PDB file of C-alpha atoms and ligand atoms in Angstrom:
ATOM      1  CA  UNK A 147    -201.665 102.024-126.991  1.00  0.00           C
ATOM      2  CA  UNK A 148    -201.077 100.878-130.484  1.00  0.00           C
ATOM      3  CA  UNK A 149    -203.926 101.063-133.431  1.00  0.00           C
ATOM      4  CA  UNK A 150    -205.381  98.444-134.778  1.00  0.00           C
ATOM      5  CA  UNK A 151    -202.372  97.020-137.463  1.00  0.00           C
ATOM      6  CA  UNK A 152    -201.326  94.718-139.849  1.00  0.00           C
ATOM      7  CA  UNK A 153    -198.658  93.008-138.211  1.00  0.00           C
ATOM      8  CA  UNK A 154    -195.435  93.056-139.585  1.00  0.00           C
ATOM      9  CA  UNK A 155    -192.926  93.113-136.820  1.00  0.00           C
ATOM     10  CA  UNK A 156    -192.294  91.550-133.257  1.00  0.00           C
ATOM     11  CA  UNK A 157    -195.862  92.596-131.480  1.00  0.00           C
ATOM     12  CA  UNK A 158    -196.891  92.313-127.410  1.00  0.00           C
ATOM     13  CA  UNK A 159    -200.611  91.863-127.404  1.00  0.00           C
ATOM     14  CA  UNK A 160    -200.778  93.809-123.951  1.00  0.00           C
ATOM     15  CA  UNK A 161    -199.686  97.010-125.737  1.00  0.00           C
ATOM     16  CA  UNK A 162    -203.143  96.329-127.900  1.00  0.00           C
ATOM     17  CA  UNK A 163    -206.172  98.147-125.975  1.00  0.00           C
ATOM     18  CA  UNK A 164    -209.117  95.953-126.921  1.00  0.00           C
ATOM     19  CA  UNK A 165    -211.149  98.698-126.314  1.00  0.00           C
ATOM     20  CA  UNK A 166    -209.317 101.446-129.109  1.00  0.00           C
ATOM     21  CA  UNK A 167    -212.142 102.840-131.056  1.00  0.00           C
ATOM     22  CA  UNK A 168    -209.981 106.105-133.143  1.00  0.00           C
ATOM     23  CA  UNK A 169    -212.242 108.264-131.373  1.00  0.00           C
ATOM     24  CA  UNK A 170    -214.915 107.706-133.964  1.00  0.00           C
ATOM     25  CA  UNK A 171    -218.662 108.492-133.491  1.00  0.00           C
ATOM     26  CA  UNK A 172    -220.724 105.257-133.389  1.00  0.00           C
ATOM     27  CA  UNK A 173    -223.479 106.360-135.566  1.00  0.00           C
ATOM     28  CA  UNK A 174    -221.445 107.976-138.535  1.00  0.00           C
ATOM     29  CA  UNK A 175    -218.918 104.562-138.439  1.00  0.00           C
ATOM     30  CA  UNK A 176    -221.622 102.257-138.506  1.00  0.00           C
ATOM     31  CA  UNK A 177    -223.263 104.108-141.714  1.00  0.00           C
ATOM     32  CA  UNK A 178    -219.472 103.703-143.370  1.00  0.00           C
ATOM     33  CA  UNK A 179    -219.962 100.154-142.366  1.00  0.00           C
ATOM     34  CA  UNK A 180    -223.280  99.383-144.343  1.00  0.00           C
ATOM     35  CA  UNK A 181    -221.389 101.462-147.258  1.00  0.00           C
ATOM     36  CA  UNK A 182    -218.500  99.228-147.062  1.00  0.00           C
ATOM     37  CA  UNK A 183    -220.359  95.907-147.116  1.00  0.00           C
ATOM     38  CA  UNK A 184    -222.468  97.165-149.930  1.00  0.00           C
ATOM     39  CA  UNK A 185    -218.775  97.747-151.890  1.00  0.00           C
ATOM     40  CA  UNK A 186    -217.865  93.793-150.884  1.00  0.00           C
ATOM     41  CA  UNK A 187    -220.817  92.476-151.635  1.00  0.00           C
ATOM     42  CA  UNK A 188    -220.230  93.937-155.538  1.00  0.00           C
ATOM     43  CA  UNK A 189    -216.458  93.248-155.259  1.00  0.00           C
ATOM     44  CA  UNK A 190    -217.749  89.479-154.668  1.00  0.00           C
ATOM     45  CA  UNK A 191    -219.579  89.709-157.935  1.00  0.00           C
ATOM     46  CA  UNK A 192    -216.105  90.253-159.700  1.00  0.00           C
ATOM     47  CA  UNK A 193    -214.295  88.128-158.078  1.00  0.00           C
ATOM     48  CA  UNK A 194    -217.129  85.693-158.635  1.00  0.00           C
ATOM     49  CA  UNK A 195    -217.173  86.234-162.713  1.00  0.00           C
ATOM     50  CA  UNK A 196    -213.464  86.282-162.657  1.00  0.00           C
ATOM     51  CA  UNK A 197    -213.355  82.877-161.373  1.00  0.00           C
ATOM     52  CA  UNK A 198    -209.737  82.851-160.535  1.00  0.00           C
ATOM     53  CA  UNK A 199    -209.384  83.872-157.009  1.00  0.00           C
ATOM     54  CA  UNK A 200    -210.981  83.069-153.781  1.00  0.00           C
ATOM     55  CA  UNK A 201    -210.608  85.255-150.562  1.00  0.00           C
ATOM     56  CA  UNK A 202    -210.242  83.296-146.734  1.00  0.00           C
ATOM     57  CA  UNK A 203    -212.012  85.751-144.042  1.00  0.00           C
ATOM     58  CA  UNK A 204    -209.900  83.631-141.288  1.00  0.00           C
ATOM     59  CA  UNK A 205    -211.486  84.785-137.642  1.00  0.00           C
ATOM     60  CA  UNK A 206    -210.123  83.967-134.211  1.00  0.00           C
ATOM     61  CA  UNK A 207    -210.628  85.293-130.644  1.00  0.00           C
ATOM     62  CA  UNK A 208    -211.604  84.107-127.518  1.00  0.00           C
ATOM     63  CA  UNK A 209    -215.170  83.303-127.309  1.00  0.00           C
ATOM     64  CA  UNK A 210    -217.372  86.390-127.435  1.00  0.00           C
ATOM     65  CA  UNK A 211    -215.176  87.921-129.153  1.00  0.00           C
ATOM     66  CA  UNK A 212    -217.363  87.999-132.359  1.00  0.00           C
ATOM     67  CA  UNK A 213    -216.138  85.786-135.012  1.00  0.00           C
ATOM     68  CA  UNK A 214    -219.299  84.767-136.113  1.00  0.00           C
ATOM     69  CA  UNK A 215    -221.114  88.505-135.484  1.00  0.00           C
ATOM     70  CA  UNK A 216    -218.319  90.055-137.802  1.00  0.00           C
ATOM     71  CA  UNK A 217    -218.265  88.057-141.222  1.00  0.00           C
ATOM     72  CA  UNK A 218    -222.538  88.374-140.309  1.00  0.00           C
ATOM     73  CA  UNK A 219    -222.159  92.112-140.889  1.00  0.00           C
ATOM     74  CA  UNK A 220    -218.841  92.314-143.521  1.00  0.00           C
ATOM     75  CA  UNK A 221    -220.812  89.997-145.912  1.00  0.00           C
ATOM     76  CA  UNK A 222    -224.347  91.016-145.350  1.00  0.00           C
ATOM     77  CA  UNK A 223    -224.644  92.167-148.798  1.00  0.00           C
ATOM     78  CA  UNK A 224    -222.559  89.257-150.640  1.00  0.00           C
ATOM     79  CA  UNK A 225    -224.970  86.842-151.841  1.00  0.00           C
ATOM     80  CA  UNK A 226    -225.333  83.429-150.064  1.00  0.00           C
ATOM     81  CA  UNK A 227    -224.329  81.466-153.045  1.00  0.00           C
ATOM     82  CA  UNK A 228    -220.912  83.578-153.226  1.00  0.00           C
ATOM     83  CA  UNK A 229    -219.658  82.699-149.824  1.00  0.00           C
ATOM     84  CA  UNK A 230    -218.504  79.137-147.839  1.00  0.00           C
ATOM     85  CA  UNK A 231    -218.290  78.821-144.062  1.00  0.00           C
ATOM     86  CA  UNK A 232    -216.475  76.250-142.335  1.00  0.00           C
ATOM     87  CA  UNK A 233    -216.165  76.340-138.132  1.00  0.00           C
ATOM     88  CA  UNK A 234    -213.840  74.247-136.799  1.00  0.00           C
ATOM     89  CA  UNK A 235    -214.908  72.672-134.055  1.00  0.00           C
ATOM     90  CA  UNK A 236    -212.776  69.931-131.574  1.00  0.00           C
ATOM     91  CA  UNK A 237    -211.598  67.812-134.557  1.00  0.00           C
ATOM     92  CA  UNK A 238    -213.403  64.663-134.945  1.00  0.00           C
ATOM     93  CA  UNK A 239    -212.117  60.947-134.881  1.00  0.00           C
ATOM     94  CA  UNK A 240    -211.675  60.809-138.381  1.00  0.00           C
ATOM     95  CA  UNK A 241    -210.076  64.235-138.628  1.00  0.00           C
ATOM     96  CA  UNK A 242    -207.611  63.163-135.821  1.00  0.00           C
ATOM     97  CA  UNK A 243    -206.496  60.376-137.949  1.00  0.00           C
ATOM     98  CA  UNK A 244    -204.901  62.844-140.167  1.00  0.00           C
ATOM     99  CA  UNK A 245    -202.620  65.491-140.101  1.00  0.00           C
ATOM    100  CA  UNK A 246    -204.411  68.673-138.483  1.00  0.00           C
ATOM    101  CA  UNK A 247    -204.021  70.707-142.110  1.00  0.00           C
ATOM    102  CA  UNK A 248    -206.260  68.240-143.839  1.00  0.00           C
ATOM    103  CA  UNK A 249    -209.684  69.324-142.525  1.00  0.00           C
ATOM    104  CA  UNK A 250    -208.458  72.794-143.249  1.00  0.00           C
ATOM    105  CA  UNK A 251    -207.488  72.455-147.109  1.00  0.00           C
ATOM    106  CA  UNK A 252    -210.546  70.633-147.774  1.00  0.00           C
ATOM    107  CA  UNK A 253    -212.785  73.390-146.728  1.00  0.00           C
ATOM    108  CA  UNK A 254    -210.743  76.274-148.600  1.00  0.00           C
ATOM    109  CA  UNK A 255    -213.231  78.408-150.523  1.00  0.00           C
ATOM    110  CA  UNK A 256    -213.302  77.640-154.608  1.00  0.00           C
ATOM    111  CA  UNK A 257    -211.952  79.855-156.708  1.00  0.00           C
ATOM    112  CA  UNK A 258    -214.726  83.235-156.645  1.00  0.00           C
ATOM    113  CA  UNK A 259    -215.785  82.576-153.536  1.00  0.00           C
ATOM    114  CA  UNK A 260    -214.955  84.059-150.460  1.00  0.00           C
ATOM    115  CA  UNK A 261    -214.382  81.415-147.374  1.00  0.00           C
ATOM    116  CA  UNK A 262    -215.356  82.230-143.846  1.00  0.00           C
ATOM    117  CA  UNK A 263    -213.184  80.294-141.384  1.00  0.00           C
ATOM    118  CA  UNK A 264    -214.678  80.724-137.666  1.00  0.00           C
ATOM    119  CA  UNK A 265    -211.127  79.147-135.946  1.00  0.00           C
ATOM    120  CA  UNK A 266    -209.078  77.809-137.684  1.00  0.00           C
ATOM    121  CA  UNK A 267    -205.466  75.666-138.604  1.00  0.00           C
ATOM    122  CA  UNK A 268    -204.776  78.254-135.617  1.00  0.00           C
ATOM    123  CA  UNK A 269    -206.927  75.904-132.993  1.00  0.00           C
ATOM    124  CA  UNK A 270    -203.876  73.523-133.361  1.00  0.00           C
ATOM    125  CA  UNK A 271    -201.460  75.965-131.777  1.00  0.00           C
ATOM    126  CA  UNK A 272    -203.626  77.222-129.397  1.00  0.00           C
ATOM    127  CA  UNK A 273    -206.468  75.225-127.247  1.00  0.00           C
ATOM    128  CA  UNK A 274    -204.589  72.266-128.311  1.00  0.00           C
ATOM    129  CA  UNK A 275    -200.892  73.936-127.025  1.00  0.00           C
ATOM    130  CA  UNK A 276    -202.890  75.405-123.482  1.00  0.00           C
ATOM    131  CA  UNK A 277    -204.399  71.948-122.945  1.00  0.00           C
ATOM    132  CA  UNK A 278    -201.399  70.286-123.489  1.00  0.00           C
ATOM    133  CA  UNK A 279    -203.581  67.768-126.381  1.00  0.00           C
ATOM    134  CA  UNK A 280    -200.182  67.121-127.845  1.00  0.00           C
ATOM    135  CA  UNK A 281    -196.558  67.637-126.950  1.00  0.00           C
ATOM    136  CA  UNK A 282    -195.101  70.502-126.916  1.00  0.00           C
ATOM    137  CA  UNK A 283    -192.013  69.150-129.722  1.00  0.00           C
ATOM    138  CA  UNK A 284    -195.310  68.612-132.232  1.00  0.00           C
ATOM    139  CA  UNK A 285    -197.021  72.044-131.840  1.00  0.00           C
ATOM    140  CA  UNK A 286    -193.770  74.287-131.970  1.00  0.00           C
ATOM    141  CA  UNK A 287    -193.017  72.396-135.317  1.00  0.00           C
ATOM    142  CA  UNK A 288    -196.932  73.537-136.261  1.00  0.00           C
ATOM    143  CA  UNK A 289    -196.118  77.367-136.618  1.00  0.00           C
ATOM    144  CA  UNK A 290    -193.458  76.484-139.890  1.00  0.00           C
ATOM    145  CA  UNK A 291    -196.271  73.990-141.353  1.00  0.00           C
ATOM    146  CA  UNK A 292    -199.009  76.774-140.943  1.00  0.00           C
ATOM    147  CA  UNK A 293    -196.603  79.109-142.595  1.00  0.00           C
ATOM    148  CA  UNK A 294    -195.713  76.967-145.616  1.00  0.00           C
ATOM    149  CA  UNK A 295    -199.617  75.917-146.082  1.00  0.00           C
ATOM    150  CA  UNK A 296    -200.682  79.225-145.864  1.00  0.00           C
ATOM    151  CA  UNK A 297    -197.576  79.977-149.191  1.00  0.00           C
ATOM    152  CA  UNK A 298    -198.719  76.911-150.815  1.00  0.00           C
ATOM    153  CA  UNK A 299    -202.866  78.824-150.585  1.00  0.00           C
ATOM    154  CA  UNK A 300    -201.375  81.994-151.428  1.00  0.00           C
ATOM    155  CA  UNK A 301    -198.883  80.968-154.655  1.00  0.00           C
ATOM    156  CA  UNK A 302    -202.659  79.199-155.380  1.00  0.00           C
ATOM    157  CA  UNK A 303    -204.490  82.697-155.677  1.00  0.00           C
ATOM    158  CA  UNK A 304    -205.987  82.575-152.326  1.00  0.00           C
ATOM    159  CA  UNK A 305    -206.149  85.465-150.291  1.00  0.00           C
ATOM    160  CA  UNK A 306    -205.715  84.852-146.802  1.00  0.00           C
ATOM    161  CA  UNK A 307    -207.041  87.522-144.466  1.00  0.00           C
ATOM    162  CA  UNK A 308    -206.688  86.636-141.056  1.00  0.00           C
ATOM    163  CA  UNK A 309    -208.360  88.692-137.996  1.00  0.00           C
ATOM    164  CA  UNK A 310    -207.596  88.286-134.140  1.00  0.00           C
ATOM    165  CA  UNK A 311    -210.605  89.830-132.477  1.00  0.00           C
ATOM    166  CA  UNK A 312    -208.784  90.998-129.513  1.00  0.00           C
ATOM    167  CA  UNK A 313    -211.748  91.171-126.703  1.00  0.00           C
ATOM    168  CA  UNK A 314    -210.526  92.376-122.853  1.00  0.00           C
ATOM    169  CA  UNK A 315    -211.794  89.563-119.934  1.00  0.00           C
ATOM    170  CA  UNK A 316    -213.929  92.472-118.507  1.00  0.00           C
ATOM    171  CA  UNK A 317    -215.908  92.888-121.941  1.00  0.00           C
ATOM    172  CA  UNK A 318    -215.857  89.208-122.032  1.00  0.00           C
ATOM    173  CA  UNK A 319    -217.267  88.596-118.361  1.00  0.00           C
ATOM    174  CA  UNK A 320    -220.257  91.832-119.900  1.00  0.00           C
ATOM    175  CA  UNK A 321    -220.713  89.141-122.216  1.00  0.00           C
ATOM    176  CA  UNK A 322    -220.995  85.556-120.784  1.00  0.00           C
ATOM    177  CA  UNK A 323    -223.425  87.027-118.223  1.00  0.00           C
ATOM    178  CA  UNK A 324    -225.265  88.264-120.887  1.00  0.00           C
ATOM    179  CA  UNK A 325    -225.870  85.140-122.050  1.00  0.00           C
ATOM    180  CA  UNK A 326    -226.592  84.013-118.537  1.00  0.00           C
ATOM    181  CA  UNK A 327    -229.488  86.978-118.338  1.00  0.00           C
ATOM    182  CA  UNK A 328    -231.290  87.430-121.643  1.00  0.00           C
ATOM    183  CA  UNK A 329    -233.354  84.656-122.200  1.00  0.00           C
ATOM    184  CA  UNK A 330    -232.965  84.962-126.160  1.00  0.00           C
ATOM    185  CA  UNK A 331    -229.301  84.176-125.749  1.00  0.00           C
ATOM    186  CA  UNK A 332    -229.766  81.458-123.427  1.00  0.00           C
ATOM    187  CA  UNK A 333    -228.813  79.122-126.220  1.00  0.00           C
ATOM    188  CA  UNK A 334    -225.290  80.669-127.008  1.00  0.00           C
ATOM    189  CA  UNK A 335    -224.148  79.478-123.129  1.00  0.00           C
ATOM    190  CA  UNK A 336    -221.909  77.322-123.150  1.00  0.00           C
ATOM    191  CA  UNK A 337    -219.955  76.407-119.779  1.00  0.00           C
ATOM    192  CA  UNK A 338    -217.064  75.186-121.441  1.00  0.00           C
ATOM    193  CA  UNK A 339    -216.344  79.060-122.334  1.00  0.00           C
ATOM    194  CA  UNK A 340    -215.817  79.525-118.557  1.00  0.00           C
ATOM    195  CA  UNK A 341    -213.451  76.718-118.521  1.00  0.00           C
ATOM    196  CA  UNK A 342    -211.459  78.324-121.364  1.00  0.00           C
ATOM    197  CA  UNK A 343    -212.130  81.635-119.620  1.00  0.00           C
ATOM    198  CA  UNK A 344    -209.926  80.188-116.306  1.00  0.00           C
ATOM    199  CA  UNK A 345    -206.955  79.985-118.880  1.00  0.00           C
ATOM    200  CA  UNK A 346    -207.252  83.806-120.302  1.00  0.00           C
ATOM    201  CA  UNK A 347    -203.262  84.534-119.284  1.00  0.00           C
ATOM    202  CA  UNK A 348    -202.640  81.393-121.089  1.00  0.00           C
ATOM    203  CA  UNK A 349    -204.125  82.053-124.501  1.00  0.00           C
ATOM    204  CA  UNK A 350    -203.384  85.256-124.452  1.00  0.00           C
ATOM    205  CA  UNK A 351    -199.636  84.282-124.553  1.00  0.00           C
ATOM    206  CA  UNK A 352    -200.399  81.545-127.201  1.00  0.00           C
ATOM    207  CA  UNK A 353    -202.378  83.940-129.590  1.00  0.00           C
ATOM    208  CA  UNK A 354    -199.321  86.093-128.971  1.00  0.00           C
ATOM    209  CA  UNK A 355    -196.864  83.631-130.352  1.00  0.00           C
ATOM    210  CA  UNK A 356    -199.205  82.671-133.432  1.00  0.00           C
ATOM    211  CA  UNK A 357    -199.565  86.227-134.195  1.00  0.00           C
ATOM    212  CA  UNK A 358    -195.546  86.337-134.657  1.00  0.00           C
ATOM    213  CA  UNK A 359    -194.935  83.148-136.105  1.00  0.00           C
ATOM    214  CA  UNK A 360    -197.358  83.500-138.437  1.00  0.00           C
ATOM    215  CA  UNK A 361    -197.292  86.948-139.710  1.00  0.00           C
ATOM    216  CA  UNK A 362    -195.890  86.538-143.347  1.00  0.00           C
ATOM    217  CA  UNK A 363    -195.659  88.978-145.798  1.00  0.00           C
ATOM    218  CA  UNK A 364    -198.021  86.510-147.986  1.00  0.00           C
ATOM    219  CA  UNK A 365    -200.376  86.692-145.394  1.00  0.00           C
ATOM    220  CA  UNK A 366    -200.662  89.237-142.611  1.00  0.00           C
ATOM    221  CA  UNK A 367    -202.544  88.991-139.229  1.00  0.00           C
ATOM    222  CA  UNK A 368    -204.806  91.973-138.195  1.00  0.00           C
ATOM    223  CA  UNK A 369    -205.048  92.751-134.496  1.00  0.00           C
ATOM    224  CA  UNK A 370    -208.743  94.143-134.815  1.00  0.00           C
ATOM    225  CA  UNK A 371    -209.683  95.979-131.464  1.00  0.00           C
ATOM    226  CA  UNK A 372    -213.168  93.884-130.767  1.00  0.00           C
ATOM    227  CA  UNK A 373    -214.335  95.228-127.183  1.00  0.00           C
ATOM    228  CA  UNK A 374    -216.885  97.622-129.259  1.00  0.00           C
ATOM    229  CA  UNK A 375    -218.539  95.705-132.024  1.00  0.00           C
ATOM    230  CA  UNK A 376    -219.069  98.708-134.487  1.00  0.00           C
ATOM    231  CA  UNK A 377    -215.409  99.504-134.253  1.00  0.00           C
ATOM    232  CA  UNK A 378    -214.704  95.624-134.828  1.00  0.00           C
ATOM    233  CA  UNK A 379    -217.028  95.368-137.690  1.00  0.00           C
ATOM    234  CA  UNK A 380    -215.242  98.916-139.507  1.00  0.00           C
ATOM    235  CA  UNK A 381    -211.951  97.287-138.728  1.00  0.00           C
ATOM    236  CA  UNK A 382    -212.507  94.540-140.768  1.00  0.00           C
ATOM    237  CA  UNK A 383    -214.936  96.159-143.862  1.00  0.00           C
ATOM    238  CA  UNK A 384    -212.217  98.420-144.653  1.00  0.00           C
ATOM    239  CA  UNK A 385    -209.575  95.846-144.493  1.00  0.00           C
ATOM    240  CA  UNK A 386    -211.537  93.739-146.762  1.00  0.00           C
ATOM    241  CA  UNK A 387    -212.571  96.213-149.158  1.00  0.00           C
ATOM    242  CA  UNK A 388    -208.791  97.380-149.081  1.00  0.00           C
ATOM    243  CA  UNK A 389    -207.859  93.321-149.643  1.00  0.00           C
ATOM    244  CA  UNK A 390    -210.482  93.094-152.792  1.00  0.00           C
ATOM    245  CA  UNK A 391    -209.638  96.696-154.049  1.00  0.00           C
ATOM    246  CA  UNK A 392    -206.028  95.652-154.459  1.00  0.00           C
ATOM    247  CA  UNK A 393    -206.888  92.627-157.549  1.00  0.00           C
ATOM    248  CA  UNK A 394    -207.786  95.461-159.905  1.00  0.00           C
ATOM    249  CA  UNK A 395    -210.582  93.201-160.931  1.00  0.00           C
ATOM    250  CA  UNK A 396    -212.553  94.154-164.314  1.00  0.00           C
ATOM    251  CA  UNK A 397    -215.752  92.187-165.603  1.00  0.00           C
ATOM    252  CA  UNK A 398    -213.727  89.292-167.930  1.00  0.00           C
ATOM    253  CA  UNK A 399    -213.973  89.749-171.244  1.00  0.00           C
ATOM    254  CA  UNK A 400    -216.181  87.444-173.288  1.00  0.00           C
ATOM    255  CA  UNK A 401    -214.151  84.009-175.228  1.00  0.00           C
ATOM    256  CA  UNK A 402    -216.602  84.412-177.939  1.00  0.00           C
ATOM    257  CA  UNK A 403    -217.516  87.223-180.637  1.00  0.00           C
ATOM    258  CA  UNK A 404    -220.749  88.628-178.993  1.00  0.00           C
ATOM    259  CA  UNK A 405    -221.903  90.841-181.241  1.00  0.00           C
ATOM    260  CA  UNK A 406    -222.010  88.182-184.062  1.00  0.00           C
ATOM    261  CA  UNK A 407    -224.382  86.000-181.657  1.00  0.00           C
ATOM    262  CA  UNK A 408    -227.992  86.521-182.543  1.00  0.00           C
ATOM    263  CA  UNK A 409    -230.937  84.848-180.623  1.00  0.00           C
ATOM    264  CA  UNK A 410    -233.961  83.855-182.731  1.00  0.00           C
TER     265      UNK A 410
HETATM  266  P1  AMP B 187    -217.337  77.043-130.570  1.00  0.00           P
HETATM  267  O1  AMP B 187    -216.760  77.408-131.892  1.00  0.00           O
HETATM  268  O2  AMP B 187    -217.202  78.119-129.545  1.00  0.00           O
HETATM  269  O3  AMP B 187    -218.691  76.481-130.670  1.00  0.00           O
HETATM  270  O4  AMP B 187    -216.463  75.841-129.974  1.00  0.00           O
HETATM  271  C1  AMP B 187    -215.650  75.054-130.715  1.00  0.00           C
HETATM  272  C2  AMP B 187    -214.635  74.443-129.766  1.00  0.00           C
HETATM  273  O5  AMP B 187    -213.815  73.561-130.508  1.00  0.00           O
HETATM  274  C3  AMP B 187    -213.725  75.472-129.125  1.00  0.00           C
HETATM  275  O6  AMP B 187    -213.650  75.292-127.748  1.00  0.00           O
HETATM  276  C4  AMP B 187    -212.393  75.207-129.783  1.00  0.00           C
HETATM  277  O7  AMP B 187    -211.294  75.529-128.977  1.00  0.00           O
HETATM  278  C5  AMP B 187    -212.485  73.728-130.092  1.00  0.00           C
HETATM  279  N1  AMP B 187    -211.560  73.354-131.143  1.00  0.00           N
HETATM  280  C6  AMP B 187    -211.496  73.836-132.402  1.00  0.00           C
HETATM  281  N2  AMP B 187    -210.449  73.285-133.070  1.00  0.00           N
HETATM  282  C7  AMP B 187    -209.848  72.440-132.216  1.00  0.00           C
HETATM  283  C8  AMP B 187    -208.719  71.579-132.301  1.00  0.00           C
HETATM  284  N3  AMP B 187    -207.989  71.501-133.417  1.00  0.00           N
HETATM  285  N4  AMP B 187    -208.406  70.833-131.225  1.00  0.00           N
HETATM  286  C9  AMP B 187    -209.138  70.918-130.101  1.00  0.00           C
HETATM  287  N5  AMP B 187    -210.206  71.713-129.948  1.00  0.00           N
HETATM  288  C10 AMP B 187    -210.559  72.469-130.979  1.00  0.00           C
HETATM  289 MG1   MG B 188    -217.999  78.869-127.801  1.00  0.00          MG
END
């Protein structure tokens, strides 16, 4: 079974074992964990003072897979002003009236932020290809678009980070029926998961084609092993940290003459 990767060639998601934890001990990964979103959460403040970059945490998965349990834990230590979420949710009337990038670009992080997308421009090539919601001659165009939008972001000084939290239908089924059984996550049930759920074979090929399609040198998709949370949540720290680590950022220095400022 292959490790969790960057992609950057021709990938089959069933040679991915969802389950693929390195072997690591729980304990000692989840300490590295904290470590690591204690070194994003001070990378943020750079990127934050520098003011001319902004970072896109992109998450998809089926559901349970732990988009929103993932950016909880990566950015527990960035402060709330520092970070935008946007979920994407079955696109409205108005956003239907436009073309499906244009609920997406308006929600793309300012520059020293970092942007948490839970789903994504990617919703448009998957529900909405295994649904049939359009024809098939619109979404195959949709993979090109995605690519040049995501150039256009990146040529912008966005980072784009994307994450495919690749959950197996057993660990999902542990899951739903959690939800089903423990009262205090009654509220996260939602039966149009087990419709989705019916179509596993069919999103599994569809993530499998955006994962290909969409895998630019610009910006990479990470298959991130998600059947064991910690190993999920280490997965995508390090990548992050790795990301942020890469700008070389320094504090900016000051426009003005500081040391002839005096404050009466
Ligand atoms: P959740 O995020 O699980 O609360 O559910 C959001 C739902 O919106 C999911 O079932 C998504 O598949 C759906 N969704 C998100 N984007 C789109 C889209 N572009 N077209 C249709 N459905 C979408
Ligand atoms: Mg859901």
């Amino acid at each position: 079974m292959a490790q969790p990767i960057k992609i950057t060639s021709k990938i089959r998601l069933r040679d991915f074992d969802p389950g693929y934890d390195a072997g690591l001990d729980k304990e000692k990964t989840r300490e590295k964990t904290t470590a690591l979103a204690q070194q994003i959460g001070e990378l943020q403040q750079l990127l934050y003072a520098d003011r001319n970059r902004s970072l896109i945490l992109l998450f998809q998965g089926m559901d349970t897979s732990g988009k929103d349990g993932a950016s909880k834990r990566v950015l527990e230590f960035v402060t709330p002003a520092g970070v935008e979420t946007a979920n994407f949710k079955a696109p409205t009337s108005e956003e239907l009236a436009h073309d499906f990038l244009w609920r997406i670009h308006k929600r793309v992080p300012r520059y020293g932020n970092i942007g948490v997308f839970n789903r994504s421009q990617y919703e448009d090539v998957l529900v909405v290809r295994v649904l049939n919601l359009v024809p098939k001659s619109v979404w195959q165009l949709r993979y090109g678009q995605i690519n040049a939008f995501e150039k256009i972001l990146t040529d912008n000084n966005v980072i784009v980070l994307k994450f495919f939290l690749h959950i197996s239908k057993e660990e999902q089924a542990k899951r739903l029926r959690a939800r089903l059984e423990d009262p205090t996550k009654h509220w996260k049930f939602d039966i149009n998961d087990l419709k989705m759920r019916a179509y596993w074979k069919q999103f599994q090929q569809a993530y499998e084609d955006a994962l290909n399609c969409c895998s630019t040198p610009y910006a990479p998709w990470h298959v991130v092993p998600a059947d064991h949370k910690w190993f999920r949540d280490y997965v995508i720290a390090t990548t992050v940290v790795d990301a942020l680590k890469k700008l070389h950022m320094a504090w900016p220095k000051p426009k003005l003459d500081l040391s002839k400022i005096r404050i009466k």
